[in-house]
mmCIF file of C-alpha atoms in Angstrom:
data_model
loop_
_atom_site.group_PDB
_atom_site.id
_atom_site.type_symbol
_atom_site.label_atom_id
_atom_site.label_comp_id
_atom_site.label_asym_id
_atom_site.label_seq_id
_atom_site.Cartn_x
_atom_site.Cartn_y
_atom_site.Cartn_z
ATOM 1 C CA THR A 1 29.571 9.479 42.893
ATOM 2 C CA TYR A 2 27.108 8.068 40.379
ATOM 3 C CA LEU A 3 26.238 4.666 38.957
ATOM 4 C CA TYR A 4 24.793 4.256 35.457
ATOM 5 C CA SER A 5 22.600 1.323 34.408
ATOM 6 C CA ALA A 6 21.495 0.512 30.859
ATOM 7 C CA SER A 7 18.407 -1.481 29.980
ATOM 8 C CA TRP A 8 16.490 -3.162 27.193
ATOM 9 C CA ASP A 9 13.662 -0.726 28.043
ATOM 10 C CA ARG A 10 15.702 1.833 26.025
ATOM 11 C CA THR A 11 16.587 3.945 29.053
ATOM 12 C CA ILE A 12 19.662 4.778 31.103
ATOM 13 C CA LYS A 13 19.181 5.347 34.814
ATOM 14 C CA VAL A 14 21.503 7.433 36.977
ATOM 15 C CA TRP A 15 21.872 6.404 40.615
ATOM 16 C CA ARG A 16 23.494 8.207 43.525
ATOM 17 C CA ILE A 17 25.586 5.595 45.282
ATOM 18 C CA SER A 18 25.499 7.236 48.725
ATOM 19 C CA ASP A 19 21.745 6.676 49.186
ATOM 20 C CA SER A 20 20.888 4.329 46.246
ATOM 21 C CA ARG A 21 18.509 6.949 44.880
ATOM 22 C CA CYS A 22 17.609 7.119 41.189
ATOM 23 C CA LEU A 23 18.233 10.723 40.156
ATOM 24 C CA GLU A 24 17.355 10.502 36.480
ATOM 25 C CA SER A 25 15.902 8.199 33.863
ATOM 26 C CA ILE A 26 17.160 9.059 30.373
ATOM 27 C CA HIS A 27 15.094 8.025 27.363
ATOM 28 C CA ALA A 28 18.267 7.571 25.375
ATOM 29 C CA HIS A 29 17.662 5.340 22.350
ATOM 30 C CA ASP A 30 15.079 3.767 20.050
ATOM 31 C CA ASP A 31 16.079 0.220 21.000
ATOM 32 C CA ALA A 32 17.819 -1.645 23.835
ATOM 33 C CA VAL A 33 20.761 0.156 25.423
ATOM 34 C CA ASN A 34 23.587 -2.386 25.422
ATOM 35 C CA SER A 35 26.441 -0.404 26.935
ATOM 36 C CA VAL A 36 27.331 2.765 28.831
ATOM 37 C CA VAL A 37 30.776 4.088 29.731
ATOM 38 C CA CYS A 38 31.905 7.257 31.492
ATOM 39 C CA GLY A 39 34.620 9.484 30.097
ATOM 40 C CA ASP A 40 36.597 12.256 31.721
ATOM 41 C CA GLY A 41 34.700 14.940 33.574
ATOM 42 C CA ASP A 42 30.950 14.950 33.089
ATOM 43 C CA VAL A 43 30.821 13.012 29.805
ATOM 44 C CA MET A 44 29.001 9.701 29.315
ATOM 45 C CA PHE A 45 28.670 7.483 26.205
ATOM 46 C CA SER A 46 25.882 5.071 25.333
ATOM 47 C CA GLY A 47 25.591 2.373 22.675
ATOM 48 C CA SER A 48 22.379 0.748 21.513
ATOM 49 C CA ALA A 49 20.827 -1.977 19.392
ATOM 50 C CA ASP A 50 19.438 0.885 17.310
ATOM 51 C CA GLY A 51 22.952 1.201 15.835
ATOM 52 C CA THR A 52 23.916 4.494 17.437
ATOM 53 C CA VAL A 53 26.603 5.721 19.821
ATOM 54 C CA LYS A 54 25.691 8.914 21.668
ATOM 55 C CA VAL A 55 27.627 11.383 23.789
ATOM 56 C CA TRP A 56 25.939 12.906 26.866
ATOM 57 C CA ARG A 57 27.020 15.634 29.271
ATOM 58 C CA ARG A 58 25.971 15.714 32.921
ATOM 59 C CA GLU A 59 24.655 19.076 34.112
ATOM 60 C CA PRO A 60 23.550 20.017 37.644
ATOM 61 C CA ARG A 61 19.869 20.993 37.964
ATOM 62 C CA GLY A 62 19.029 22.281 41.423
ATOM 63 C CA LYS A 63 19.335 19.358 43.819
ATOM 64 C CA GLY A 64 19.383 16.893 40.943
ATOM 65 C CA LEU A 65 21.063 16.588 37.585
ATOM 66 C CA LYS A 66 20.259 16.341 33.902
ATOM 67 C CA HIS A 67 22.069 14.638 31.028
ATOM 68 C CA ALA A 68 21.954 16.554 27.765
ATOM 69 C CA PRO A 69 22.750 14.949 24.382
ATOM 70 C CA VAL A 70 25.946 16.349 22.854
ATOM 71 C CA LYS A 71 26.624 14.359 19.722
ATOM 72 C CA THR A 72 25.807 11.140 17.865
ATOM 73 C CA LEU A 73 29.097 9.472 16.940
ATOM 74 C CA LEU A 74 27.703 6.586 14.923
ATOM 75 C CA LYS A 75 24.488 5.683 13.152
ATOM 76 C CA GLN A 76 24.337 2.322 11.389
ATOM 77 C CA GLU A 77 22.098 -0.697 10.849
ATOM 78 C CA CYS A 78 24.232 -3.073 12.945
ATOM 79 C CA ALA A 79 23.650 -3.109 16.692
ATOM 80 C CA VAL A 80 26.222 -1.505 18.970
ATOM 81 C CA THR A 81 27.173 -4.163 21.503
ATOM 82 C CA ALA A 82 30.089 -2.800 23.574
ATOM 83 C CA LEU A 83 31.869 0.430 24.534
ATOM 84 C CA ALA A 84 35.202 1.169 26.215
ATOM 85 C CA MET A 85 37.534 4.070 26.946
ATOM 86 C CA ASP A 86 41.273 3.710 26.494
ATOM 87 C CA ALA A 87 43.202 3.588 29.746
ATOM 88 C CA ALA A 88 45.900 6.077 28.714
ATOM 89 C CA GLY A 89 44.128 9.312 29.567
ATOM 90 C CA GLY A 90 40.746 8.467 28.064
ATOM 91 C CA SER A 91 41.668 9.934 24.686
ATOM 92 C CA MET A 92 39.931 7.198 22.665
ATOM 93 C CA VAL A 93 36.373 5.860 22.688
ATOM 94 C CA TYR A 94 35.916 2.339 21.299
ATOM 95 C CA CYS A 95 32.696 0.791 20.009
ATOM 96 C CA GLY A 96 32.112 -2.875 19.154
ATOM 97 C CA ALA A 97 29.226 -3.940 16.955
ATOM 98 C CA SER A 98 27.356 -6.983 15.704
ATOM 99 C CA ASP A 99 29.169 -6.781 12.352
ATOM 100 C CA GLY A 100 32.469 -7.712 14.044
ATOM 101 C CA LEU A 101 34.027 -4.258 13.683
ATOM 102 C CA VAL A 102 35.462 -1.914 16.314
ATOM 103 C CA ASN A 103 35.183 1.811 15.566
ATOM 104 C CA PHE A 104 37.067 4.423 17.571
ATOM 105 C CA TRP A 105 36.999 8.192 18.049
ATOM 106 C CA GLU A 106 39.445 10.755 19.455
ATOM 107 C CA SER A 107 37.843 12.484 22.426
ATOM 108 C CA ASP A 108 40.418 15.282 22.501
ATOM 109 C CA LYS A 109 39.634 16.176 18.862
ATOM 110 C CA ASN A 110 35.902 16.718 19.310
ATOM 111 C CA TYR A 111 35.323 12.995 18.820
ATOM 112 C CA ALA A 112 36.704 12.807 15.302
ATOM 113 C CA HIS A 113 36.453 9.308 13.855
ATOM 114 C CA GLY A 114 39.864 7.633 14.110
ATOM 115 C CA GLY A 115 39.334 4.394 12.216
ATOM 116 C CA VAL A 116 38.014 0.835 12.247
ATOM 117 C CA LEU A 117 39.623 -2.310 13.677
ATOM 118 C CA LYS A 118 38.969 -5.479 11.685
ATOM 119 C CA GLY A 119 39.886 -8.718 13.437
ATOM 120 C CA HIS A 120 36.737 -10.724 14.151
ATOM 121 C CA LYS A 121 34.501 -12.949 12.040
ATOM 122 C CA SER A 122 31.413 -12.455 14.231
ATOM 123 C CA ALA A 123 29.900 -9.877 16.573
ATOM 124 C CA VAL A 124 32.117 -8.061 19.060
ATOM 125 C CA LEU A 125 30.512 -8.655 22.460
ATOM 126 C CA CYS A 126 32.902 -6.944 24.886
ATOM 127 C CA LEU A 127 35.784 -4.475 25.059
ATOM 128 C CA THR A 128 38.315 -3.347 27.620
ATOM 129 C CA ALA A 129 41.617 -1.440 27.588
ATOM 130 C CA ALA A 130 44.789 -1.196 29.669
ATOM 131 C CA GLY A 131 47.966 0.787 29.069
ATOM 132 C CA THR A 132 48.501 0.873 25.310
ATOM 133 C CA LEU A 133 46.475 -2.302 24.740
ATOM 134 C CA VAL A 134 42.854 -2.782 23.698
ATOM 135 C CA PHE A 135 41.089 -6.153 24.026
ATOM 136 C CA SER A 136 38.013 -7.222 22.054
ATOM 137 C CA GLY A 137 35.997 -10.381 22.743
ATOM 138 C CA SER A 138 33.729 -11.882 20.146
ATOM 139 C CA ALA A 139 31.027 -14.391 19.290
ATOM 140 C CA ASP A 140 33.713 -16.067 17.153
ATOM 141 C CA LYS A 141 35.154 -17.397 20.481
ATOM 142 C CA THR A 142 38.372 -15.359 20.236
ATOM 143 C CA ILE A 143 39.939 -12.318 21.904
ATOM 144 C CA CYS A 144 41.964 -9.859 19.819
ATOM 145 C CA VAL A 145 44.815 -8.000 21.504
ATOM 146 C CA TRP A 146 45.395 -4.610 19.862
ATOM 147 C CA LYS A 147 48.482 -2.448 20.403
ATOM 148 C CA ARG A 148 47.857 1.299 20.069
ATOM 149 C CA GLU A 149 50.500 3.740 18.833
ATOM 150 C CA GLY A 150 48.806 7.046 18.095
ATOM 151 C CA LEU A 151 45.984 6.203 15.704
ATOM 152 C CA ILE A 152 47.648 3.012 14.546
ATOM 153 C CA HIS A 153 46.189 -0.150 16.089
ATOM 154 C CA THR A 154 47.947 -3.434 15.335
ATOM 155 C CA CYS A 155 46.487 -6.832 16.201
ATOM 156 C CA MET A 156 49.373 -8.340 18.174
ATOM 157 C CA SER A 157 47.723 -11.648 19.016
ATOM 158 C CA VAL A 158 44.466 -13.580 18.815
ATOM 159 C CA LEU A 159 43.730 -15.523 22.001
ATOM 160 C CA THR A 160 41.986 -18.865 21.456
ATOM 161 C CA GLY A 161 40.824 -21.390 24.013
ATOM 162 C CA HIS A 162 37.149 -20.688 24.621
ATOM 163 C CA ASP A 163 34.541 -23.042 23.187
ATOM 164 C CA GLY A 164 31.799 -20.428 23.172
ATOM 165 C CA PRO A 165 31.269 -16.698 22.575
ATOM 166 C CA VAL A 166 33.392 -14.412 24.771
ATOM 167 C CA LYS A 167 30.857 -12.311 26.674
ATOM 168 C CA CYS A 168 32.913 -10.248 29.125
ATOM 169 C CA LEU A 169 36.458 -9.018 29.712
ATOM 170 C CA ALA A 170 38.253 -7.388 32.646
ATOM 171 C CA VAL A 171 41.902 -6.435 33.008
ATOM 172 C CA GLU A 172 44.285 -5.368 35.772
ATOM 173 C CA GLU A 173 48.023 -4.855 36.050
ATOM 174 C CA ASP A 174 50.038 -7.881 37.147
ATOM 175 C CA ARG A 175 50.808 -6.953 40.760
ATOM 176 C CA LYS A 176 53.695 -9.376 41.166
ATOM 177 C CA ALA A 177 55.495 -8.017 38.109
ATOM 178 C CA ALA A 178 54.850 -4.426 39.224
ATOM 179 C CA ALA A 179 56.163 -5.179 42.722
ATOM 180 C CA LYS A 180 59.376 -6.589 41.246
ATOM 181 C CA GLY A 181 59.887 -3.354 39.333
ATOM 182 C CA ASP A 182 59.903 -5.097 35.963
ATOM 183 C CA ARG A 183 60.359 -2.729 33.039
ATOM 184 C CA GLU A 184 57.954 -4.762 30.956
ATOM 185 C CA ARG A 185 54.334 -4.068 31.878
ATOM 186 C CA LEU A 186 52.268 -7.221 32.309
ATOM 187 C CA TRP A 187 48.498 -7.392 32.443
ATOM 188 C CA SER A 188 46.150 -10.048 33.807
ATOM 189 C CA LEU A 189 43.203 -10.392 31.416
ATOM 190 C CA TYR A 190 40.062 -12.194 32.603
ATOM 191 C CA SER A 191 37.620 -13.552 30.016
ATOM 192 C CA GLY A 192 34.156 -15.001 30.627
ATOM 193 C CA SER A 193 32.422 -17.115 28.016
ATOM 194 C CA LEU A 194 29.149 -18.884 27.285
ATOM 195 C CA ASP A 195 31.202 -22.102 27.508
ATOM 196 C CA LYS A 196 30.761 -21.628 31.299
ATOM 197 C CA SER A 197 34.436 -20.919 31.939
ATOM 198 C CA VAL A 198 36.538 -17.971 33.084
ATOM 199 C CA LYS A 199 40.101 -17.845 31.794
ATOM 200 C CA ILE A 200 43.052 -15.747 32.945
ATOM 201 C CA TRP A 201 45.665 -14.574 30.454
ATOM 202 C CA SER A 202 49.006 -12.916 31.210
ATOM 203 C CA VAL A 203 49.641 -10.372 28.470
ATOM 204 C CA SER A 204 52.798 -8.360 27.861
ATOM 205 C CA GLU A 205 52.567 -4.812 26.574
ATOM 206 C CA SER A 206 55.696 -5.349 24.460
ATOM 207 C CA MET A 207 54.424 -8.353 22.536
ATOM 208 C CA ASN A 208 56.326 -9.129 19.329
ATOM 209 C CA ASN A 209 54.086 -8.926 16.271
ATOM 210 C CA ASP A 210 56.667 -10.317 13.838
ATOM 211 C CA ASN A 211 54.907 -12.766 11.532
ATOM 212 C CA ASN A 212 58.006 -14.957 11.572
ATOM 213 C CA ASN A 213 57.748 -15.443 15.318
ATOM 214 C CA ASN A 214 54.826 -17.745 16.009
ATOM 215 C CA ASN A 215 55.830 -18.735 19.539
ATOM 216 C CA SER A 216 53.157 -16.801 21.426
ATOM 217 C CA ASN A 217 54.000 -18.504 24.733
ATOM 218 C CA ASP A 218 56.753 -15.914 25.271
ATOM 219 C CA GLN A 219 54.231 -13.089 25.139
ATOM 220 C CA VAL A 220 50.857 -14.480 26.295
ATOM 221 C CA ARG A 221 50.320 -17.161 28.905
ATOM 222 C CA HIS A 222 47.010 -18.769 29.751
ATOM 223 C CA HIS A 223 46.050 -19.944 33.245
ATOM 224 C CA ARG A 224 43.255 -22.478 33.593
ATOM 225 C CA MET A 225 40.231 -21.881 35.787
ATOM 226 C CA ALA A 226 38.193 -24.778 34.453
ATOM 227 C CA SER A 227 38.614 -28.530 34.317
ATOM 228 C CA ASP A 228 38.229 -28.792 30.565
ATOM 229 C CA ALA A 229 41.253 -29.051 28.287
ATOM 230 C CA ASP A 230 42.235 -25.634 26.970
ATOM 231 C CA SER A 231 44.432 -24.670 24.063
ATOM 232 C CA LEU A 232 47.176 -22.120 24.518
ATOM 233 C CA PRO A 233 46.755 -18.713 22.864
ATOM 234 C CA SER A 234 48.199 -18.344 19.407
ATOM 235 C CA VAL A 235 49.419 -15.444 17.305
ATOM 236 C CA SER A 236 47.160 -14.981 14.321
ATOM 237 C CA ASP A 237 47.606 -13.154 11.052
ATOM 238 C CA SER A 238 44.740 -10.727 11.596
ATOM 239 C CA SER A 239 43.907 -7.579 9.699
ATOM 240 C CA PHE A 240 43.797 -4.104 11.186
ATOM 241 C CA SER A 241 42.956 -0.634 10.030
ATOM 242 C CA SER A 242 43.283 2.860 11.384
ATOM 243 C CA GLY A 243 42.892 6.458 10.370
ATOM 244 C CA ARG A 244 46.187 6.332 8.466
ATOM 245 C CA THR A 245 46.872 2.785 7.340
ATOM 246 C CA ASN A 246 45.010 -0.363 6.460
ATOM 247 C CA GLY A 247 46.821 -3.645 6.051
ATOM 248 C CA ARG A 248 47.782 -6.951 7.567
ATOM 249 C CA ASN A 249 50.296 -7.446 10.325
#
């Protein structure tokens, strides 16, 4: 089992967890490496401030290993700030950037570009995925909840409540709901912000994206972990785009 670390020194280091030994130092990019994520098998993805997303494949070399570059998925002026794999089989690779956009590629179609998600006004700082949902956190202090159906990604809700940029996200299935055998899948989303707070959100996978239904409390609930007053999440009229359609929900 291996651990990957990314650095502002433009390298990615590969560590063997069993003995904490560094097996390889990859000179991966021309600027700071902001994110790494592992895909299925021996594939690894890296995103950098140089504006690129690269695909690497791990190959055994004697007693060690070597990562060979496979493909560059993206090359742009804006810094790549976050990467994530979808949780439903790892078929999608997501990339957030300083321009507020989220690009995605289909890993089972030789990493063909699938589309662009447009929902933030500032840089995307973090990404995570669970079930058919994708979550993006931004410097605009919001979290977008995207519902994936094939290549179509719809922004189901925009979570507000942080007073600073959202820097990190983590998600797990709601254990209580799973233990009850509920048909509806619920997820616990954790968000960390530069406002010095961590917030927990309960998110349903079957959220209603009807514009006429603005009561988001039925679909997303926010649990406080800080003493400051927090606003409840709200459903927002946010744009989305995909490989097939581009409109507003």
